[in-house]
PDB file of C-alpha atoms in Angstrom:
ATOM      1  CA  MET A   1     -36.000  26.857 138.729  1.00  0.00           C
ATOM      2  CA  HIS A   2     -38.686  25.578 136.227  1.00  0.00           C
ATOM      3  CA  ILE A   3     -37.770  22.054 135.075  1.00  0.00           C
ATOM      4  CA  VAL A   4     -39.824  19.892 132.726  1.00  0.00           C
ATOM      5  CA  LEU A   5     -39.900  16.074 132.944  1.00  0.00           C
ATOM      6  CA  ASP A   6     -39.431  14.352 130.323  1.00  0.00           C
ATOM      7  CA  ASP A   7     -40.527  10.889 129.453  1.00  0.00           C
ATOM      8  CA  THR A   8     -37.190   9.103 130.817  1.00  0.00           C
ATOM      9  CA  ALA A   9     -37.164  11.304 133.396  1.00  0.00           C
ATOM     10  CA  ILE A  10     -40.587  10.377 134.580  1.00  0.00           C
ATOM     11  CA  ALA A  11     -40.014   6.716 134.063  1.00  0.00           C
ATOM     12  CA  ALA A  12     -36.788   7.004 136.403  1.00  0.00           C
ATOM     13  CA  ALA A  13     -38.778   8.804 139.160  1.00  0.00           C
ATOM     14  CA  GLY A  14     -41.153   5.938 139.145  1.00  0.00           C
ATOM     15  CA  GLN A  15     -38.320   2.986 139.573  1.00  0.00           C
ATOM     16  CA  GLY A  16     -36.542   5.242 142.083  1.00  0.00           C
ATOM     17  CA  ASN A  17     -33.883   7.452 140.605  1.00  0.00           C
ATOM     18  CA  VAL A  18     -32.147   9.485 143.310  1.00  0.00           C
ATOM     19  CA  LEU A  19     -31.874  12.509 141.099  1.00  0.00           C
ATOM     20  CA  ALA A  20     -35.188  12.643 140.413  1.00  0.00           C
ATOM     21  CA  SER A  21     -36.675  12.088 143.579  1.00  0.00           C
ATOM     22  CA  ARG A  22     -34.420  14.969 144.640  1.00  0.00           C
ATOM     23  CA  LEU A  23     -36.165  17.389 142.245  1.00  0.00           C
ATOM     24  CA  ILE A  24     -39.203  16.007 143.015  1.00  0.00           C
ATOM     25  CA  HIS A  25     -38.580  16.877 147.221  1.00  0.00           C
ATOM     26  CA  ARG A  26     -37.288  20.180 146.210  1.00  0.00           C
ATOM     27  CA  ALA A  27     -40.349  21.319 144.001  1.00  0.00           C
ATOM     28  CA  HIS A  28     -42.478  20.335 147.103  1.00  0.00           C
ATOM     29  CA  ALA A  29     -40.205  21.821 149.842  1.00  0.00           C
ATOM     30  CA  GLU A  30     -38.236  24.690 148.214  1.00  0.00           C
ATOM     31  CA  PRO A  31     -40.177  27.881 146.913  1.00  0.00           C
ATOM     32  CA  GLY A  32     -38.858  28.731 143.779  1.00  0.00           C
ATOM     33  CA  TRP A  33     -38.778  25.249 142.314  1.00  0.00           C
ATOM     34  CA  PHE A  34     -41.042  23.765 139.900  1.00  0.00           C
ATOM     35  CA  LEU A  35     -41.715  20.924 138.381  1.00  0.00           C
ATOM     36  CA  TYR A  36     -43.876  20.411 135.408  1.00  0.00           C
ATOM     37  CA  ALA A  37     -44.524  16.863 133.733  1.00  0.00           C
ATOM     38  CA  PRO A  38     -46.310  17.134 130.261  1.00  0.00           C
ATOM     39  CA  ALA A  39     -49.522  15.140 129.525  1.00  0.00           C
ATOM     40  CA  CYS A  40     -47.666  12.950 126.416  1.00  0.00           C
ATOM     41  CA  ALA A  41     -44.551  12.347 128.236  1.00  0.00           C
ATOM     42  CA  LEU A  42     -46.978  10.991 130.991  1.00  0.00           C
ATOM     43  CA  VAL A  43     -48.626   8.690 128.429  1.00  0.00           C
ATOM     44  CA  GLU A  44     -44.960   7.421 127.360  1.00  0.00           C
ATOM     45  CA  ALA A  45     -43.697   7.001 130.571  1.00  0.00           C
ATOM     46  CA  ASP A  46     -47.280   4.674 131.867  1.00  0.00           C
ATOM     47  CA  ARG A  47     -46.190   2.471 128.673  1.00  0.00           C
ATOM     48  CA  ALA A  48     -42.865   1.839 129.261  1.00  0.00           C
ATOM     49  CA  ARG A  49     -43.728   1.140 132.777  1.00  0.00           C
ATOM     50  CA  PRO A  50     -47.730   1.195 133.532  1.00  0.00           C
ATOM     51  CA  GLY A  51     -48.731   2.982 136.846  1.00  0.00           C
ATOM     52  CA  THR A  52     -45.931   5.113 136.297  1.00  0.00           C
ATOM     53  CA  ALA A  53     -48.061   8.266 135.436  1.00  0.00           C
ATOM     54  CA  GLU A  54     -50.435   7.350 138.491  1.00  0.00           C
ATOM     55  CA  HIS A  55     -47.877   7.808 140.926  1.00  0.00           C
ATOM     56  CA  LEU A  56     -46.565  10.684 139.406  1.00  0.00           C
ATOM     57  CA  ILE A  57     -49.454  12.713 139.583  1.00  0.00           C
ATOM     58  CA  SER A  58     -49.891  11.715 143.170  1.00  0.00           C
ATOM     59  CA  LEU A  59     -46.644  13.420 144.307  1.00  0.00           C
ATOM     60  CA  PRO A  60     -46.718  17.099 145.671  1.00  0.00           C
ATOM     61  CA  GLY A  61     -44.843  19.714 143.884  1.00  0.00           C
ATOM     62  CA  ILE A  62     -45.709  18.398 140.298  1.00  0.00           C
ATOM     63  CA  THR A  63     -47.729  20.344 138.073  1.00  0.00           C
ATOM     64  CA  ILE A  64     -49.611  18.216 134.866  1.00  0.00           C
ATOM     65  CA  LEU A  65     -49.099  20.306 131.498  1.00  0.00           C
ATOM     66  CA  ASP A  66     -52.192  19.346 129.418  1.00  0.00           C
ATOM     67  CA  LEU A  67     -52.332  19.120 125.820  1.00  0.00           C
ATOM     68  CA  ASP A  68     -53.840  22.359 125.244  1.00  0.00           C
ATOM     69  CA  LEU A  69     -54.438  23.690 121.230  1.00  0.00           C
ATOM     70  CA  ALA A  70     -50.615  25.203 120.928  1.00  0.00           C
ATOM     71  CA  ALA A  71     -48.947  22.400 122.356  1.00  0.00           C
ATOM     72  CA  ALA A  72     -50.962  19.732 119.752  1.00  0.00           C
ATOM     73  CA  LEU A  73     -50.007  21.935 117.180  1.00  0.00           C
ATOM     74  CA  ALA A  74     -46.712  21.724 117.901  1.00  0.00           C
ATOM     75  CA  VAL A  75     -47.244  17.782 118.717  1.00  0.00           C
ATOM     76  CA  ALA A  76     -48.169  17.376 115.465  1.00  0.00           C
ATOM     77  CA  ARG A  77     -45.286  18.603 113.200  1.00  0.00           C
ATOM     78  CA  GLN A  78     -42.987  16.473 115.766  1.00  0.00           C
ATOM     79  CA  GLU A  79     -41.883  12.052 115.239  1.00  0.00           C
ATOM     80  CA  THR A  80     -42.634  11.655 118.765  1.00  0.00           C
ATOM     81  CA  TRP A  81     -45.481  13.027 120.911  1.00  0.00           C
ATOM     82  CA  ALA A  82     -43.600  12.466 124.395  1.00  0.00           C
ATOM     83  CA  ALA A  83     -40.651  14.868 123.417  1.00  0.00           C
ATOM     84  CA  ALA A  84     -42.032  16.995 121.128  1.00  0.00           C
ATOM     85  CA  HIS A  85     -44.957  17.995 124.354  1.00  0.00           C
ATOM     86  CA  SER A  86     -41.937  18.067 126.742  1.00  0.00           C
ATOM     87  CA  GLN A  87     -39.677  20.666 124.037  1.00  0.00           C
ATOM     88  CA  TYR A  88     -42.775  22.727 123.763  1.00  0.00           C
ATOM     89  CA  ALA A  89     -43.019  22.773 127.575  1.00  0.00           C
ATOM     90  CA  SER A  90     -39.908  23.960 128.209  1.00  0.00           C
ATOM     91  CA  GLN A  91     -40.066  26.720 125.776  1.00  0.00           C
ATOM     92  CA  PRO A  92     -40.550  30.462 127.386  1.00  0.00           C
ATOM     93  CA  THR A  93     -43.918  31.667 128.649  1.00  0.00           C
ATOM     94  CA  PRO A  94     -45.237  34.981 130.742  1.00  0.00           C
ATOM     95  CA  GLU A  95     -45.039  32.563 133.613  1.00  0.00           C
ATOM     96  CA  ARG A  96     -41.797  31.127 132.714  1.00  0.00           C
ATOM     97  CA  PRO A  97     -39.611  34.103 130.802  1.00  0.00           C
ATOM     98  CA  ASP A  98     -36.712  32.252 130.492  1.00  0.00           C
ATOM     99  CA  GLY A  99     -37.939  28.884 129.471  1.00  0.00           C
ATOM    100  CA  ALA A 100     -37.630  25.865 131.749  1.00  0.00           C
ATOM    101  CA  VAL A 101     -34.899  23.115 131.892  1.00  0.00           C
ATOM    102  CA  ILE A 102     -35.704  19.855 130.420  1.00  0.00           C
ATOM    103  CA  ALA A 103     -34.878  16.939 132.738  1.00  0.00           C
ATOM    104  CA  THR A 104     -33.676  13.904 131.495  1.00  0.00           C
ATOM    105  CA  THR A 105     -32.078  10.093 131.587  1.00  0.00           C
ATOM    106  CA  ALA A 106     -30.967  10.339 127.916  1.00  0.00           C
ATOM    107  CA  PRO A 107     -28.997  13.287 127.290  1.00  0.00           C
ATOM    108  CA  GLU A 108     -28.457  12.422 123.789  1.00  0.00           C
ATOM    109  CA  ARG A 109     -32.211  12.800 122.087  1.00  0.00           C
ATOM    110  CA  TRP A 110     -31.400  16.828 122.760  1.00  0.00           C
ATOM    111  CA  ALA A 111     -28.573  16.794 121.057  1.00  0.00           C
ATOM    112  CA  GLY A 112     -29.107  19.603 118.436  1.00  0.00           C
ATOM    113  CA  GLU A 113     -32.535  20.931 119.953  1.00  0.00           C
ATOM    114  CA  PRO A 114     -32.662  24.016 121.404  1.00  0.00           C
ATOM    115  CA  VAL A 115     -33.112  23.561 125.046  1.00  0.00           C
ATOM    116  CA  ARG A 116     -31.282  23.307 128.015  1.00  0.00           C
ATOM    117  CA  VAL A 117     -31.082  19.943 130.121  1.00  0.00           C
ATOM    118  CA  LEU A 118     -30.320  18.092 133.129  1.00  0.00           C
ATOM    119  CA  ASP A 119     -28.918  14.813 133.159  1.00  0.00           C
ATOM    120  CA  LEU A 120     -30.673  12.935 135.514  1.00  0.00           C
ATOM    121  CA  THR A 121     -28.564   9.540 135.035  1.00  0.00           C
ATOM    122  CA  PRO A 122     -26.973   8.129 138.277  1.00  0.00           C
TER     123      PRO A 122
END
């Protein structure tokens, strides 16, 4: 299971959201569970709640996704960097042939987008 945390999910994890905490635990403890934090989503979550990025990146089982050239080009075409980087990260790759699910506490943000969503709203 491949899951991308958007900025709202990262902020929720920093505030003790039980569902986000379960995802983090699974990514650390169970084989086959992978959790990704796009750099742009980390920045946006940290703007909303300072210290969130440092907290999240210190947790085991989370892979930080850098803003490489392909991601930067995708972000440049969108309105918000955090959402654009999360959506880009969820697309299929050789490592993730089926893509990834986006974990969020704002599922309405993703309505009409070609992504699968995991609602972390408690």
